[in-house]
Coordinates of C-alpha atoms and ligand atoms in Angstrom, one line a residue:
X5 CA -0.2 -0.2 0.0
X6 CA 2.0 3.6 -1.1
X7 CA 1.0 6.0 2.2
X8 CA 1.8 9.5 1.8
X9 CA 5.9 10.7 3.4
X10 CA 4.1 13.2 5.0
X11 CA 2.1 10.8 7.7
X12 CA 3.7 7.8 7.3
X13 CA 7.3 7.5 7.4
X14 CA 7.8 3.9 6.8
X15 CA 6.3 0.7 6.9
X16 CA 7.5 -1.4 10.1
X17 CA 6.0 -4.6 10.1
X18 CA 4.4 -5.2 6.3
X19 CA 0.5 -6.7 7.1
X20 CA 2.2 -10.3 5.3
X21 CA 4.8 -10.3 8.3
X22 CA 1.4 -10.4 10.5
X23 CA -0.3 -13.4 8.9
X24 CA 2.9 -15.4 8.9
X25 CA 3.6 -14.7 12.5
X26 CA 0.5 -15.0 13.3
X27 CA -0.5 -18.2 11.7
X28 CA 2.9 -19.3 13.9
X29 CA 1.2 -17.9 17.3
X30 CA -2.3 -19.9 16.6
X31 CA -0.1 -22.9 15.6
X32 CA 1.3 -22.7 19.3
X33 CA -1.6 -21.7 21.2
X34 CA -3.6 -24.7 19.8
X35 CA -1.3 -27.1 20.9
X36 CA -1.1 -25.7 24.3
X37 CA -4.7 -25.2 25.3
X38 CA -5.5 -28.6 23.3
X39 CA -8.0 -30.1 25.1
X40 CA -9.6 -27.1 27.2
X41 CA -11.4 -24.5 26.3
X42 CA -10.9 -20.9 25.5
X43 CA -11.5 -17.5 26.7
X44 CA -10.1 -15.2 24.7
X45 CA -10.0 -11.2 25.7
X46 CA -10.2 -8.4 23.1
X47 CA -8.7 -5.0 24.3
X48 CA -10.1 -2.9 22.9
X49 CA -9.4 -0.7 20.9
X50 CA -6.4 -1.1 19.4
X51 CA -6.5 -5.2 19.0
X52 CA -9.5 -5.7 16.9
X53 CA -7.5 -6.2 13.8
X54 CA -5.3 -9.0 15.7
X55 CA -7.7 -10.2 17.8
X56 CA -10.2 -11.0 14.5
X57 CA -7.4 -12.3 12.6
X58 CA -6.7 -14.8 15.6
X59 CA -9.2 -15.4 16.3
X60 CA -9.9 -16.5 13.0
X61 CA -7.5 -19.5 13.4
X62 CA -8.5 -20.0 16.7
X63 CA -9.1 -25.1 16.4
X64 CA -9.9 -25.2 20.1
X65 CA -13.6 -25.1 21.7
X66 CA -13.3 -21.3 22.3
X67 CA -15.7 -17.7 23.7
X68 CA -14.6 -13.9 23.2
X69 CA -15.5 -11.0 25.6
X70 CA -14.2 -7.3 25.4
X71 CA -12.7 -4.9 27.7
X72 CA -11.5 -2.1 27.1
X73 CA -9.6 0.1 29.3
X74 CA -7.3 3.5 28.4
X75 CA -4.2 6.0 30.3
X76 CA -5.4 9.2 30.1
X77 CA -5.1 12.1 27.2
X78 CA -4.0 11.6 23.3
X79 CA -0.6 11.7 23.9
X80 CA 2.5 9.7 22.6
X81 CA 3.0 8.6 25.5
X82 CA 1.3 6.5 28.2
X83 CA 0.5 8.1 31.3
X84 CA 0.6 5.6 33.6
X85 CA -3.3 6.3 34.5
X86 CA -5.5 2.7 33.8
X87 CA -8.9 3.4 33.8
X88 CA -11.4 0.8 32.5
X89 CA -14.4 2.0 30.2
X90 CA -16.3 -1.8 29.5
X91 CA -15.6 -4.4 31.3
X92 CA -15.9 -8.4 31.0
X93 CA -19.9 -9.0 30.2
X94 CA -19.0 -12.5 31.9
X95 CA -17.1 -14.2 34.8
X96 CA -13.6 -15.7 34.4
X97 CA -13.5 -17.9 37.5
X98 CA -11.9 -20.9 35.7
X99 CA -11.8 -20.1 33.4
X100 CA -8.7 -19.9 30.7
X101 CA -8.1 -16.8 29.8
X102 CA -5.7 -15.0 26.2
X103 CA -6.0 -11.5 26.7
X104 CA -5.2 -9.9 23.2
X105 CA -3.2 -7.2 22.8
X106 CA -1.5 -4.9 20.1
X107 CA 0.9 -3.5 21.7
X108 CA 2.9 -3.6 25.5
X109 CA 4.5 -0.5 25.9
X110 CA 5.2 0.5 29.4
X111 CA 3.3 -2.3 30.6
X112 CA 1.2 -0.6 32.9
X113 CA -1.8 -1.1 31.5
X114 CA -1.5 -4.4 31.1
X115 CA 0.5 -4.9 34.4
X116 CA -3.2 -3.2 35.9
X117 CA -5.4 -5.6 33.8
X118 CA -3.3 -8.7 34.8
X119 CA -3.7 -8.7 38.7
X120 CA -7.3 -7.2 38.7
X121 CA -8.3 -10.7 36.4
X122 CA -6.6 -12.0 38.9
X123 CA -8.6 -11.6 41.7
X124 CA -10.7 -12.9 40.1
X125 CA -9.6 -16.2 39.9
X126 CA -10.0 -17.7 36.8
X127 CA -8.1 -21.1 36.3
X128 CA -4.5 -19.1 33.8
X129 CA -4.4 -16.4 32.4
X130 CA -1.9 -15.4 29.0
X131 CA -1.1 -12.1 27.0
X132 CA -0.6 -12.7 23.6
X133 CA 0.5 -9.6 22.0
X134 CA 1.2 -8.5 18.7
X135 CA 4.1 -5.8 19.0
X136 CA 6.8 -6.0 22.3
X137 CA 8.3 -2.4 22.9
X138 CA 10.5 -4.2 26.1
X139 CA 13.0 -0.2 25.4
X140 CA 10.2 1.7 27.0
X141 CA 9.0 -0.9 30.5
X142 CA 8.7 0.5 33.0
X143 CA 7.2 -1.7 35.1
X144 CA 8.4 -6.4 35.4
X145 CA 5.9 -7.3 32.5
X146 CA 6.3 -10.7 30.1
X147 CA 4.0 -11.4 27.8
X148 CA 3.5 -15.1 26.9
X149 CA 3.1 -15.1 23.3
X150 CA 4.4 -12.1 21.0
X151 CA 4.4 -10.9 17.7
X152 CA 7.0 -8.1 17.0
X153 CA 10.0 -6.9 19.4
X154 CA 9.9 -3.6 18.1
X155 CA 11.9 -0.2 19.0
X156 CA 11.0 2.4 20.5
X157 CA 9.6 4.6 18.3
X158 CA 5.6 5.3 17.6
X159 CA 3.7 3.2 15.2
X160 CA -0.1 2.9 14.3
X161 CA -2.2 1.4 11.9
X162 CA -3.9 -2.3 12.2
X163 CA -5.6 -0.9 15.1
X164 CA -3.2 0.8 16.8
X165 CA -3.8 4.9 16.3
X166 CA -2.7 8.3 16.8
X167 CA -5.5 11.0 17.8
X168 CA -8.3 8.3 17.1
X169 CA -6.1 7.9 13.5
X170 CA -5.1 5.7 11.1
X171 CA -6.4 2.0 13.0
X172 CA -7.3 1.4 9.7
X173 CA -3.9 0.6 7.7
X174 CA -3.4 -2.8 6.9
X175 CA 0.4 -3.0 8.5
X176 CA 2.4 -1.7 11.5
X177 CA 4.2 1.8 10.9
X178 CA 6.6 4.7 11.9
X179 CA 3.8 7.6 12.2
X180 CA 6.1 10.7 10.7
X181 CA 7.3 12.8 13.1
X182 CA 5.8 15.7 11.2
X183 CA 2.2 14.8 12.3
X184 CA 2.7 15.5 16.1
X185 CA 5.7 18.0 16.0
Ligands
PRP256 C1 -2.2 1.2 24.0 C2 -2.1 -0.2 24.0 C3 -2.3 -1.1 24.7 C4 -2.0 0.5 25.7 C5 -0.4 0.2 25.7 O1 -4.3 1.6 24.6 O2 -3.8 -0.4 23.4 O3 -3.6 -1.3 25.5 O4 -1.5 1.9 25.7 O5 0.8 0.4 26.5 P1 1.4 0.2 27.7 O6 1.7 -0.8 28.2 O7 2.3 2.0 28.1 O8 0.4 1.2 29.2 P2 -4.9 3.4 24.6 O9 -4.5 3.6 25.8 O10 -3.8 3.8 23.1 O11 -6.0 3.2 24.1 P3 -6.8 2.1 22.4 O12 -6.4 0.8 22.3 O13 -8.1 2.5 22.6 O14 -5.3 3.0 21.2

């Protein structure tokens, strides 16, 4: 896909690479959870693309639910303050939960979310993240399934936004500094 240089610096992870990596991760997940049932939890809004693509690759019995968390503001830096905007529709006691996230940056959103969900007594909770940015980590957090480890650059597309735009791009791209400077 052709992008405007004024908005997109470059493609970081193409949709083709994403799809190939999701094939690999799904194969592992289907093996790891063989004989069990899975509750897939989509963290709105950024994870919608990876969630939908992953869901269609899961071959074991599964249910889905949605949760929205948000840090305040729309800046390119995480504020560290986490709010639950929408909670799960159902309880998770005794369930094997797989959280699907688009990106782990500081890790503060996911640390808060994992700690919150663990108090609800699930059988297990694991985390899949499409993107991992370990250079920006501010708390101890390791995802169980990682799509791509990426450098500290502001990324958009394939669900990820800048000020709610660009979620519809098929590829994960680096935002041009011209947009926010
Ligand atoms: C993004 C992303 C993660 C979080 C990661 O969500 O989807 O949930 O930030 O940042 P952290 O590791 O520093 O906490 P955002 O709050 O931008 O909401 P969105 O998914 O609706 O875009």
